[in-house]
Short mmCIF file of C-alpha atoms in Angstrom, two decimals:
data_model
loop_
_atom_site.label_atom_id
_atom_site.label_comp_id
_atom_site.label_asym_id
_atom_site.label_seq_id
_atom_site.Cartn_x
_atom_site.Cartn_y
_atom_site.Cartn_z
CA MET Q 323 -0.02 -0.06 0.01
CA LYS Q 324 1.08 3.51 -0.97
CA LYS Q 325 2.59 5.67 1.78
CA TYR Q 326 0.42 8.87 1.89
CA LYS Q 327 1.96 12.18 2.96
CA GLY Q 328 -1.31 13.84 3.79
CA LEU Q 329 -5.06 13.06 4.47
CA LEU Q 330 -8.19 14.90 3.57
CA LEU Q 331 -10.90 13.84 6.03
CA ASP Q 332 -14.64 14.07 5.57
CA LEU Q 333 -16.64 14.99 8.62
CA ASP Q 334 -20.40 13.78 8.63
CA GLY Q 335 -20.57 10.00 8.19
CA THR Q 336 -16.74 9.72 8.58
CA MET Q 337 -15.79 11.43 11.86
CA TYR Q 338 -19.33 11.64 13.31
CA ARG Q 339 -23.00 11.39 12.66
CA GLY Q 340 -24.68 14.47 13.66
CA ASN Q 341 -23.64 15.00 17.28
CA GLU Q 342 -22.36 11.37 17.78
CA VAL Q 343 -18.79 10.49 17.20
CA ILE Q 344 -18.11 7.44 15.05
CA GLN Q 345 -16.22 5.12 17.42
CA GLU Q 346 -13.27 4.36 15.28
CA ALA Q 347 -12.61 7.99 14.24
CA PRO Q 348 -10.55 9.36 17.16
CA PHE Q 349 -8.06 6.52 17.08
CA PHE Q 350 -7.66 6.95 13.30
CA VAL Q 351 -6.87 10.68 13.65
CA GLU Q 352 -4.57 9.96 16.52
CA GLU Q 353 -2.62 7.46 14.47
CA CYS Q 354 -2.10 10.22 11.71
CA ARG Q 355 -0.72 12.58 14.53
CA LYS Q 356 1.61 9.89 15.85
CA ARG Q 357 3.04 9.13 12.55
CA GLY Q 358 3.42 12.82 11.70
CA ILE Q 359 0.91 12.64 8.68
CA PRO Q 360 -0.71 16.02 8.17
CA TYR Q 361 -4.46 16.04 7.81
CA VAL Q 362 -7.15 18.50 6.95
CA PHE Q 363 -10.90 18.14 7.59
CA LEU Q 364 -12.86 18.85 4.44
CA THR Q 365 -16.47 19.77 4.59
CA ASN Q 366 -19.30 20.95 2.42
CA ASN Q 367 -20.98 22.57 5.38
CA SER Q 368 -20.75 26.35 4.74
CA SER Q 369 -22.37 27.59 7.92
CA LYS Q 370 -19.67 27.15 10.38
CA GLN Q 371 -16.35 28.80 10.98
CA PRO Q 372 -13.24 26.66 11.27
CA VAL Q 373 -12.82 27.23 15.05
CA GLN Q 374 -16.47 26.05 15.46
CA VAL Q 375 -15.74 22.88 13.60
CA ALA Q 376 -12.51 22.24 15.46
CA ASP Q 377 -14.28 22.69 18.87
CA LYS Q 378 -16.96 20.15 17.90
CA LEU Q 379 -14.13 17.65 16.85
CA ASN Q 380 -12.17 18.24 19.94
CA GLY Q 381 -15.22 17.79 22.16
CA MET Q 382 -15.43 14.34 20.56
CA GLY Q 383 -11.89 13.53 21.30
CA ILE Q 384 -10.77 14.15 17.69
CA HIS Q 385 -7.72 16.42 17.75
CA ALA Q 386 -8.37 19.33 15.32
CA LEU Q 387 -6.91 22.85 15.03
CA PRO Q 388 -8.95 25.64 13.22
CA GLU Q 389 -6.33 25.70 10.54
CA GLN Q 390 -6.94 22.04 9.83
CA VAL Q 391 -10.45 22.74 8.73
CA TYR Q 392 -11.36 23.65 5.20
CA THR Q 393 -14.89 24.50 4.37
CA SER Q 394 -16.84 25.04 1.09
CA SER Q 395 -17.17 28.58 2.26
CA MET Q 396 -13.37 29.05 2.30
CA ALA Q 397 -13.22 27.36 -1.14
CA ALA Q 398 -15.86 29.85 -2.37
CA ALA Q 399 -13.96 32.80 -0.94
CA ALA Q 400 -10.75 31.56 -2.45
CA TYR Q 401 -12.29 31.01 -5.88
CA ILE Q 402 -13.77 34.55 -5.87
CA GLN Q 403 -10.44 36.18 -4.58
CA ARG Q 404 -8.62 34.68 -7.59
CA LYS Q 405 -11.19 35.73 -10.10
CA PHE Q 406 -12.05 39.37 -8.74
CA SER Q 407 -10.07 41.95 -6.91
CA GLU Q 408 -12.06 43.39 -3.92
CA PRO Q 409 -15.38 42.35 -5.20
CA ASN Q 410 -18.83 43.42 -4.04
CA VAL Q 411 -20.70 40.31 -3.10
CA PHE Q 412 -24.20 39.57 -2.42
CA MET Q 413 -24.33 36.65 -0.06
CA ILE Q 414 -26.96 34.16 1.08
CA GLY Q 415 -25.40 32.25 3.86
CA GLU Q 416 -24.50 32.14 7.54
CA GLU Q 417 -21.40 33.13 9.58
CA GLY Q 418 -19.10 30.65 8.08
CA LEU Q 419 -19.53 32.05 4.59
CA GLU Q 420 -19.62 35.68 5.80
CA SER Q 421 -16.29 35.34 7.69
CA ALA Q 422 -14.60 33.58 4.83
CA LEU Q 423 -15.71 36.27 2.35
CA LEU Q 424 -14.69 39.15 4.52
CA ALA Q 425 -11.31 37.44 5.17
CA GLY Q 426 -10.95 37.18 1.38
CA GLY Q 427 -11.33 40.92 0.87
CA ALA Q 428 -14.91 41.02 -0.25
CA THR Q 429 -17.47 43.76 0.50
CA LEU Q 430 -20.92 42.65 1.26
CA THR Q 431 -23.70 44.45 -0.66
CA GLU Q 432 -27.37 44.10 -1.59
CA GLU Q 433 -27.29 45.60 -5.05
CA ASN Q 434 -24.84 45.93 -7.96
CA ALA Q 435 -22.94 42.85 -6.90
CA ASP Q 436 -19.96 41.59 -8.90
CA VAL Q 437 -20.66 38.18 -7.44
CA VAL Q 438 -23.68 36.30 -5.81
CA VAL Q 439 -22.54 33.54 -3.46
CA VAL Q 440 -25.05 31.10 -2.06
CA GLY Q 441 -24.53 28.88 0.95
CA ILE Q 442 -26.94 27.20 3.43
CA ASP Q 443 -28.97 29.89 5.19
CA ARG Q 444 -31.57 28.96 7.90
CA GLU Q 445 -32.72 32.65 7.64
CA LEU Q 446 -33.49 32.41 3.97
CA SER Q 447 -36.34 34.49 2.71
CA TYR Q 448 -38.17 35.27 -0.52
CA ASP Q 449 -36.50 38.64 -0.50
CA LYS Q 450 -33.01 37.04 -0.47
CA LEU Q 451 -33.89 34.78 -3.34
CA ARG Q 452 -35.13 37.74 -5.24
CA LYS Q 453 -32.02 39.84 -4.67
CA ALA Q 454 -29.85 36.93 -5.69
CA ALA Q 455 -31.74 36.35 -8.91
CA LEU Q 456 -31.73 40.11 -9.79
CA ASN Q 457 -28.11 40.59 -9.17
CA ILE Q 458 -27.34 37.60 -11.41
CA GLN Q 459 -29.67 38.90 -14.15
CA ASN Q 460 -27.75 42.26 -13.85
CA GLY Q 461 -24.52 40.38 -14.57
CA ALA Q 462 -23.19 39.19 -11.25
CA ALA Q 463 -21.21 35.94 -11.38
CA PHE Q 464 -23.04 33.10 -9.65
CA VAL Q 465 -21.10 30.89 -7.13
CA SER Q 466 -22.65 28.20 -4.87
CA THR Q 467 -20.75 26.50 -2.00
CA ASN Q 468 -22.15 22.98 -2.87
CA LYS Q 469 -24.90 21.16 -4.66
CA ASP Q 470 -26.06 18.92 -1.77
CA ARG Q 471 -29.86 18.83 -2.23
CA ALA Q 472 -30.85 17.83 1.38
CA ILE Q 473 -29.22 17.74 4.68
CA PRO Q 474 -29.74 14.54 6.68
CA THR Q 475 -31.07 15.16 10.23
CA GLU Q 476 -32.84 13.25 12.94
CA GLU Q 477 -36.12 14.87 11.95
CA GLY Q 478 -35.55 13.99 8.27
CA MET Q 479 -34.07 15.61 5.17
CA LEU Q 480 -33.92 19.35 5.38
CA PRO Q 481 -33.59 21.77 2.44
CA GLY Q 482 -29.89 21.77 1.29
CA ASN Q 483 -27.90 24.40 -0.42
CA GLY Q 484 -28.15 22.61 -3.80
CA ALA Q 485 -31.98 22.78 -3.61
CA VAL Q 486 -31.94 26.46 -2.81
CA THR Q 487 -29.29 27.17 -5.46
CA GLU Q 488 -31.42 25.41 -8.06
CA ALA Q 489 -34.39 27.72 -7.26
CA ILE Q 490 -32.28 30.77 -8.08
CA ALA Q 491 -30.77 29.18 -11.14
CA LEU Q 492 -34.23 28.35 -12.49
CA THR Q 493 -35.37 31.86 -11.78
CA ALA Q 494 -32.40 33.63 -13.46
CA GLY Q 495 -31.91 31.04 -16.16
CA ILE Q 496 -28.22 30.69 -15.28
CA SER Q 497 -26.28 27.88 -13.80
CA PRO Q 498 -23.89 28.57 -10.98
CA VAL Q 499 -20.22 27.59 -10.50
CA TYR Q 500 -20.27 25.09 -7.53
CA VAL Q 501 -17.06 24.81 -5.48
CA GLY Q 502 -17.84 22.18 -2.73
CA LYS Q 503 -17.35 18.38 -3.11
CA PRO Q 504 -17.63 16.70 -5.60
CA GLU Q 505 -15.91 19.63 -7.42
CA ALA Q 506 -12.20 19.14 -7.85
CA LEU Q 507 -11.75 22.91 -6.84
CA ILE Q 508 -12.28 22.41 -3.13
CA VAL Q 509 -9.90 19.44 -3.08
CA GLU Q 510 -7.15 21.49 -4.96
CA GLU Q 511 -7.55 24.36 -2.40
CA ALA Q 512 -7.36 21.98 0.55
CA LEU Q 513 -4.11 20.32 -0.89
CA GLU Q 514 -2.61 23.71 -0.79
CA VAL Q 515 -3.42 24.04 2.88
CA LEU Q 516 -2.23 20.55 3.51
CA GLY Q 517 0.95 21.22 1.61
CA VAL Q 518 1.15 18.01 -0.46
CA SER Q 519 0.67 17.09 -3.99
CA LYS Q 520 -2.42 15.25 -5.32
CA GLU Q 521 -0.30 12.20 -5.88
CA GLU Q 522 0.73 12.18 -2.19
CA ALA Q 523 -2.69 12.59 -0.72
CA LEU Q 524 -5.55 10.28 0.31
CA LEU Q 525 -9.18 11.44 0.66
CA VAL Q 526 -11.12 9.63 3.20
CA GLY Q 527 -14.94 9.77 3.15
CA ASP Q 528 -18.30 7.94 3.39
CA ASN Q 529 -20.28 9.53 0.45
CA TYR Q 530 -19.52 8.36 -3.11
CA GLU Q 531 -21.45 11.22 -4.69
CA THR Q 532 -19.57 13.90 -2.81
CA ASP Q 533 -16.33 12.69 -1.22
CA ILE Q 534 -15.18 9.78 -3.41
CA SER Q 535 -16.22 11.52 -6.55
CA ALA Q 536 -14.28 14.72 -5.45
CA GLY Q 537 -11.16 12.66 -5.12
CA ILE Q 538 -11.63 10.98 -8.46
CA TYR Q 539 -12.18 14.33 -10.28
CA ALA Q 540 -9.18 15.89 -8.54
CA GLY Q 541 -6.90 12.87 -9.29
CA VAL Q 542 -6.51 12.08 -5.55
CA ASP Q 543 -6.65 8.44 -4.25
CA THR Q 544 -9.67 7.73 -2.11
CA LEU Q 545 -10.54 5.59 0.90
CA MET Q 546 -14.34 5.01 1.33
CA VAL Q 547 -15.65 3.99 4.79
CA GLU Q 548 -18.98 2.40 5.07
CA THR Q 549 -20.16 4.24 8.15
CA GLY Q 550 -22.40 6.86 6.37
CA ALA Q 551 -24.07 7.50 3.13
CA THR Q 552 -22.85 4.92 0.64
CA SER Q 553 -22.85 1.11 1.15
CA PHE Q 554 -20.40 -1.29 -0.65
CA GLU Q 555 -23.53 -2.58 -2.50
CA ASP Q 556 -24.15 0.99 -3.86
CA LEU Q 557 -20.77 0.75 -5.46
CA ASN Q 558 -21.98 -1.90 -7.82
CA GLU Q 559 -23.90 0.89 -9.56
CA VAL Q 560 -20.88 3.13 -10.28
CA GLU Q 561 -18.06 2.79 -12.73
CA SER Q 562 -15.14 4.57 -11.07
CA GLN Q 563 -14.49 2.74 -7.73
CA PRO Q 564 -12.69 4.29 -4.72
CA THR Q 565 -9.05 3.25 -4.41
CA TYR Q 566 -9.71 1.51 -1.19
CA LYS Q 567 -12.73 0.73 0.92
CA VAL Q 568 -13.25 -0.39 4.52
CA LYS Q 569 -16.29 -1.10 6.62
CA LYS Q 570 -14.81 0.88 9.48
CA LEU Q 571 -11.76 3.07 9.97
CA ASP Q 572 -10.01 0.59 12.32
CA GLU Q 573 -9.63 -1.73 9.34
CA TRP Q 574 -7.25 0.77 7.68
CA THR Q 575 -3.58 -0.17 8.03
CA PHE Q 576 -1.15 2.75 7.83
CA SER Q 577 1.98 1.82 5.98
CA MET O 638 -64.64 29.95 -38.18
CA LYS O 639 -66.29 27.93 -35.45
CA LYS O 640 -68.79 29.71 -33.20
CA TYR O 641 -67.52 29.35 -29.58
CA LYS O 642 -69.90 29.21 -26.73
CA GLY O 643 -67.48 30.23 -23.99
CA LEU O 644 -64.02 31.74 -23.54
CA LEU O 645 -61.18 31.26 -21.24
CA LEU O 646 -59.01 34.38 -21.11
CA ASP O 647 -55.62 34.58 -19.79
CA LEU O 648 -54.48 37.83 -17.91
CA ASP O 649 -50.81 38.85 -17.87
CA GLY O 650 -49.79 39.36 -21.51
CA THR O 651 -53.33 39.00 -22.87
CA MET O 652 -55.41 41.53 -20.87
CA TYR O 653 -52.61 43.51 -19.31
CA ARG O 654 -48.92 43.78 -18.77
CA GLY O 655 -48.20 44.27 -15.15
CA ASN O 656 -50.27 47.37 -14.24
CA GLU O 657 -50.96 48.50 -17.87
CA VAL O 658 -53.92 47.51 -19.86
CA ILE O 659 -53.37 45.95 -23.38
CA GLN O 660 -55.12 48.43 -25.61
CA GLU O 661 -57.34 45.99 -27.55
CA ALA O 662 -58.36 43.91 -24.46
CA PRO O 663 -61.36 45.95 -23.12
CA PHE O 664 -63.04 46.02 -26.52
CA PHE O 665 -62.49 42.33 -27.00
CA VAL O 666 -64.14 41.52 -23.69
CA GLU O 667 -66.94 43.94 -24.38
CA GLU O 668 -67.73 42.12 -27.61
CA CYS O 669 -68.01 38.93 -25.69
CA ARG O 670 -70.51 40.51 -23.38
CA LYS O 671 -72.53 42.09 -26.20
CA ARG O 672 -72.75 38.86 -27.95
CA GLY O 673 -73.70 37.01 -24.77
CA ILE O 674 -70.65 34.74 -24.95
CA PRO O 675 -69.73 33.73 -21.35
CA TYR O 676 -66.01 34.18 -20.42
CA VAL O 677 -63.78 33.25 -17.51
CA PHE O 678 -60.42 34.69 -16.70
CA LEU O 679 -57.87 31.93 -16.08
CA THR O 680 -54.76 32.81 -14.22
CA ASN O 681 -51.78 30.86 -12.71
CA ASN O 682 -51.39 33.60 -10.15
CA SER O 683 -52.21 31.95 -6.80
CA SER O 684 -51.71 35.03 -4.59
CA LYS O 685 -54.83 36.90 -5.15
CA GLN O 686 -58.56 36.36 -4.38
CA PRO O 687 -61.02 36.48 -7.39
CA VAL O 688 -62.54 39.77 -6.03
CA GLN O 689 -59.03 41.39 -6.13
CA VAL O 690 -58.43 40.09 -9.74
CA ALA O 691 -61.91 41.41 -10.76
CA ASP O 692 -61.14 44.81 -9.17
CA LYS O 693 -57.94 45.20 -11.13
CA LEU O 694 -59.66 44.26 -14.38
CA ASN O 695 -62.63 46.55 -13.84
CA GLY O 696 -60.16 49.39 -13.02
CA MET O 697 -58.65 48.90 -16.44
CA GLY O 698 -62.11 49.08 -18.21
CA ILE O 699 -62.31 45.29 -18.59
CA HIS O 700 -65.72 44.06 -17.28
CA ALA O 701 -65.08 41.27 -14.63
CA LEU O 702 -67.09 39.70 -11.84
CA PRO O 703 -65.38 37.75 -9.06
CA GLU O 704 -67.20 34.57 -10.23
CA GLN O 705 -65.65 35.00 -13.69
CA VAL O 706 -62.12 34.57 -12.25
CA TYR O 707 -60.51 31.20 -11.92
CA THR O 708 -57.10 30.93 -10.25
CA SER O 709 -54.54 28.11 -9.87
CA SER O 710 -55.30 28.40 -6.15
CA MET O 711 -58.99 27.45 -6.82
CA ALA O 712 -57.80 24.56 -9.08
CA ALA O 713 -55.60 23.33 -6.23
CA ALA O 714 -58.40 23.62 -3.72
CA ALA O 715 -60.74 21.81 -6.06
CA TYR O 716 -58.21 19.06 -6.83
CA ILE O 717 -57.62 18.48 -3.02
CA GLN O 718 -61.27 18.54 -2.20
CA ARG O 719 -61.97 15.73 -4.69
CA LYS O 720 -59.13 13.59 -3.32
CA PHE O 721 -59.49 14.20 0.40
CA SER O 722 -62.43 14.81 2.69
CA GLU O 723 -61.72 17.58 5.32
CA PRO O 724 -57.97 17.44 4.82
CA ASN O 725 -55.24 18.93 7.03
CA VAL O 726 -53.11 21.01 4.84
CA PHE O 727 -49.76 22.63 5.14
CA MET O 728 -49.70 25.59 2.92
CA ILE O 729 -46.86 27.80 1.51
CA GLY O 730 -48.82 30.74 -0.12
CA GLU O 731 -50.67 33.96 0.28
CA GLU O 732 -54.24 35.02 0.85
CA GLY O 733 -55.56 33.73 -2.63
CA LEU O 734 -54.49 30.19 -1.87
CA GLU O 735 -55.52 30.38 1.92
CA SER O 736 -59.05 31.53 1.13
CA ALA O 737 -59.52 28.93 -1.64
CA LEU O 738 -58.29 26.11 0.72
CA LEU O 739 -60.57 27.23 3.46
CA ALA O 740 -63.56 27.57 1.27
CA GLY O 741 -62.89 23.98 0.11
CA GLY O 742 -63.09 22.57 3.64
CA ALA O 743 -59.36 22.39 4.50
CA THR O 744 -57.84 22.91 7.87
CA LEU O 745 -54.47 24.57 7.96
CA THR O 746 -51.78 22.93 9.99
CA GLU O 747 -48.03 22.95 10.46
CA GLU O 748 -47.49 19.22 11.24
CA ASN O 749 -49.11 15.89 10.35
CA ALA O 750 -50.55 17.32 7.06
CA ASP O 751 -52.47 15.13 4.65
CA VAL O 752 -51.46 17.51 1.90
CA VAL O 753 -48.71 20.13 1.33
CA VAL O 754 -49.76 22.77 -1.13
CA VAL O 755 -47.26 25.27 -2.59
CA GLY O 756 -48.11 28.58 -4.13
CA ILE O 757 -46.26 31.83 -4.58
CA ASP O 758 -45.40 33.39 -1.18
CA ARG O 759 -43.50 36.54 -0.74
CA GLU O 760 -43.13 35.69 2.94
CA LEU O 761 -41.22 32.44 2.08
CA SER O 762 -38.73 31.31 4.62
CA TYR O 763 -36.37 28.39 5.24
CA ASP O 764 -38.60 27.23 7.97
CA LYS O 765 -41.52 26.94 5.59
CA LEU O 766 -39.45 24.99 3.00
CA ARG O 767 -38.29 22.73 5.90
CA LYS O 768 -41.88 22.13 7.11
CA ALA O 769 -43.08 21.39 3.52
CA ALA O 770 -40.23 18.87 2.96
CA LEU O 771 -40.78 17.16 6.34
CA ASN O 772 -44.56 16.83 5.88
CA ILE O 773 -43.95 15.28 2.38
CA GLN O 774 -41.35 12.82 3.76
CA ASN O 775 -43.92 11.88 6.52
CA GLY O 776 -46.38 10.96 3.73
CA ALA O 777 -48.28 14.17 2.85
CA ALA O 778 -49.45 14.47 -0.81
CA PHE O 779 -47.63 17.25 -2.65
CA VAL O 780 -49.56 19.69 -4.77
CA SER O 781 -48.29 22.87 -6.43
CA THR O 782 -50.30 25.58 -8.00
CA ASN O 783 -48.05 25.99 -11.10
CA LYS O 784 -44.69 25.31 -12.43
CA ASP O 785 -43.85 28.92 -13.54
CA ARG O 786 -40.14 29.34 -12.85
CA ALA O 787 -40.03 33.05 -12.83
CA ILE O 788 -42.31 36.03 -12.66
CA PRO O 789 -41.70 38.81 -15.13
CA THR O 790 -41.67 42.18 -13.45
CA GLU O 791 -40.20 45.62 -14.30
CA GLU O 792 -37.16 44.95 -12.15
CA GLY O 793 -36.58 41.65 -13.70
CA MET O 794 -37.50 37.99 -13.32
CA LEU O 795 -38.44 37.21 -9.73
CA PRO O 796 -38.57 33.72 -8.15
CA GLY O 797 -41.65 31.86 -9.36
CA ASN O 798 -43.64 29.24 -7.63
CA GLY O 799 -42.12 26.60 -9.89
CA ALA O 800 -38.69 27.34 -8.74
CA VAL O 801 -39.58 27.21 -5.13
CA THR O 802 -41.46 23.99 -5.65
CA GLU O 803 -38.46 22.45 -7.29
CA ALA O 804 -36.43 23.22 -4.24
CA ILE O 805 -38.87 21.32 -2.05
CA ALA O 806 -38.96 18.49 -4.50
CA LEU O 807 -35.31 18.15 -4.63
CA THR O 808 -35.19 18.08 -0.77
CA ALA O 809 -37.89 15.37 -0.41
CA GLY O 810 -37.01 13.48 -3.46
CA ILE O 811 -40.62 13.43 -4.50
CA SER O 812 -42.35 15.33 -7.47
CA PRO O 813 -45.49 17.29 -7.02
CA VAL O 814 -48.83 17.25 -8.64
CA TYR O 815 -49.09 20.65 -10.61
CA VAL O 816 -52.53 21.98 -11.07
CA GLY O 817 -52.07 25.35 -12.99
CA LYS O 818 -51.44 25.87 -16.76
CA PRO O 819 -50.27 24.09 -18.71
CA GLU O 820 -51.98 21.17 -16.86
CA ALA O 821 -55.31 20.28 -18.32
CA LEU O 822 -56.84 20.10 -14.82
CA ILE O 823 -57.23 23.96 -14.38
CA VAL O 824 -58.80 24.07 -17.80
CA GLU O 825 -61.23 21.37 -16.97
CA GLU O 826 -62.22 23.00 -13.70
CA ALA O 827 -62.69 26.30 -15.29
CA LEU O 828 -64.88 24.81 -18.16
CA GLU O 829 -67.21 23.64 -15.37
CA VAL O 830 -67.43 27.18 -14.06
CA LEU O 831 -67.99 28.44 -17.57
CA GLY O 832 -70.71 25.68 -18.13
CA VAL O 833 -69.58 24.68 -21.56
CA SER O 834 -67.93 21.61 -23.08
CA LYS O 835 -64.33 21.54 -24.20
CA GLU O 836 -65.49 21.33 -27.80
CA GLU O 837 -67.42 24.65 -27.36
CA ALA O 838 -64.66 26.65 -25.72
CA LEU O 839 -61.82 28.69 -26.89
CA LEU O 840 -58.78 29.52 -24.68
CA VAL O 841 -57.08 32.86 -25.40
CA GLY O 842 -53.60 33.55 -24.22
CA ASP O 843 -50.05 34.86 -25.09
CA ASN O 844 -47.89 32.20 -23.69
CA TYR O 845 -47.29 29.07 -25.63
CA GLU O 846 -45.73 27.06 -22.65
CA THR O 847 -48.61 27.74 -20.29
CA ASP O 848 -51.76 29.01 -22.09
CA ILE O 849 -51.75 27.34 -25.43
CA SER O 850 -50.16 24.11 -24.11
CA ALA O 851 -52.92 23.93 -21.58
CA GLY O 852 -55.58 24.26 -24.26
CA ILE O 853 -53.85 21.54 -26.36
CA TYR O 854 -53.53 19.10 -23.40
CA ALA O 855 -57.18 19.71 -22.48
CA GLY O 856 -58.47 19.42 -25.99
CA VAL O 857 -59.68 22.97 -26.16
CA ASP O 858 -59.20 25.23 -29.24
CA THR O 859 -56.73 28.05 -28.68
CA LEU O 860 -56.08 31.53 -29.86
CA MET O 861 -52.58 32.97 -29.40
CA VAL O 862 -52.08 36.67 -29.21
CA GLU O 863 -48.71 38.09 -29.84
CA THR O 864 -48.78 40.80 -27.04
CA GLY O 865 -46.90 38.91 -24.51
CA ALA O 866 -44.47 35.95 -23.92
CA THR O 867 -44.54 34.08 -27.24
CA SER O 868 -43.78 35.52 -30.72
CA PHE O 869 -45.06 34.00 -34.00
CA GLU O 870 -41.34 33.28 -34.63
CA ASP O 871 -41.10 31.17 -31.48
CA LEU O 872 -43.94 28.96 -32.93
CA ASN O 873 -41.50 27.67 -35.48
CA GLU O 874 -39.94 25.68 -32.70
CA VAL O 875 -42.96 23.79 -31.67
CA GLU O 876 -44.90 20.94 -33.08
CA SER O 877 -48.44 21.46 -32.03
CA GLN O 878 -49.68 24.84 -33.23
CA PRO O 879 -52.45 27.04 -31.70
CA THR O 880 -55.75 26.75 -33.56
CA TYR O 881 -55.53 30.46 -34.29
CA LYS O 882 -53.05 33.34 -33.94
CA VAL O 883 -53.44 37.01 -34.03
CA LYS O 884 -50.89 39.84 -33.47
CA LYS O 885 -53.59 41.75 -31.47
CA LEU O 886 -56.99 40.94 -30.15
CA ASP O 887 -58.71 43.41 -32.51
CA GLU O 888 -57.72 41.19 -35.34
CA TRP O 889 -60.06 38.50 -34.12
CA THR O 890 -63.41 38.16 -35.88
CA PHE O 891 -66.26 36.96 -33.68
CA SER O 892 -68.51 34.71 -35.92
#
């Protein structure tokens, strides 16, 4: 087995389920630390700031620093920063997206935006949808943190950012640039934070549609763990397979 | 030319554009009255009550009684009333939908709904989308007033009911029953109000995708007027043509 120099670790379904740690996860991350293998947590959740994500992980016994967290909000901000200098941005989103945009030099605005960015927003309103659609029709670029249609929770599937983004796209008649998993973009950005090349990295996740596909699109080896969204049986339906698969993370042998 | 015994008249693009009357419309409707041809206004707008629609038309010099207005909200309420007896309904919508549902014997609820009905709602929130998606996942039927993706206004295209409905459908993984144009259902309901058979009726509208298609699906003859959404040139792209077409309503000869 190849010796990997850096790991990209998914969160929900891989490290925890909702507010419950997945039993094998803390030991797996601890092994990385002991062996001096750098790791970064890679999440499509755009609502939280890195420090909040790190706090949650540490509370579950998983060692995490804020600088080891890379969110789809950070990928969106990085993408915008490369394309525009000091842009005016109309944002639908929560504090995770807002702080990433401001850190990237953006100015938030309601009108005459250069860019419209859409992330999950539990304060979504018709007026926000309206402003997003109008700014896009007036020429703003259209960026969305991720295309996840629904968020799995204990009460059921809740509206995901992909579903809300689609409503705006249907209104404006324009498709967005997505930056979150399964897009290669977020993986490439996270590799820069990790400081390793794509050939040296392993992406670990439970969801074929987002995690494993992101690795495949970005040319990064993948390890699928069967503790979340995708079962081994589901893999019969897909052409490109993960590089490795394990039922639980404790089956993985670090080489 | 066939002598029609009843007319179904579209509103936006046919009778008016926004708040501006289309010049030939009042005379056209007056001719119907003089000749004793009954007519009903048929609209996908689910937000208004019939009396409000009639008031607007009368204010433009177009003679209209509330009972001559048939909205997609009324079609939704009629559909639900036929399928369910005294249903509990979770509604996203405005007063037009609310009054139609209550008149149809529905009880409005937030949880444990038998039916989720979605119409345009300028007070839309994430919480409303969430409740709609959860009720549908818990087994509620899913009905939407219409699939119009966007609403044309002076400031641009605003989010339409079809775009919002699609966000809920993507979240719940279930497609709705649409009742508004171009569905045959709303035409059939309106024909009952009009009191004529489909062979005796003519549907007049500007929009091929909604009005003319509704007539075609319902087996009703159609007259397309080129004062709104669809141009004669656009008709080169479609297979089923309107029965008649005129540039303006004053070109129509009543037989």
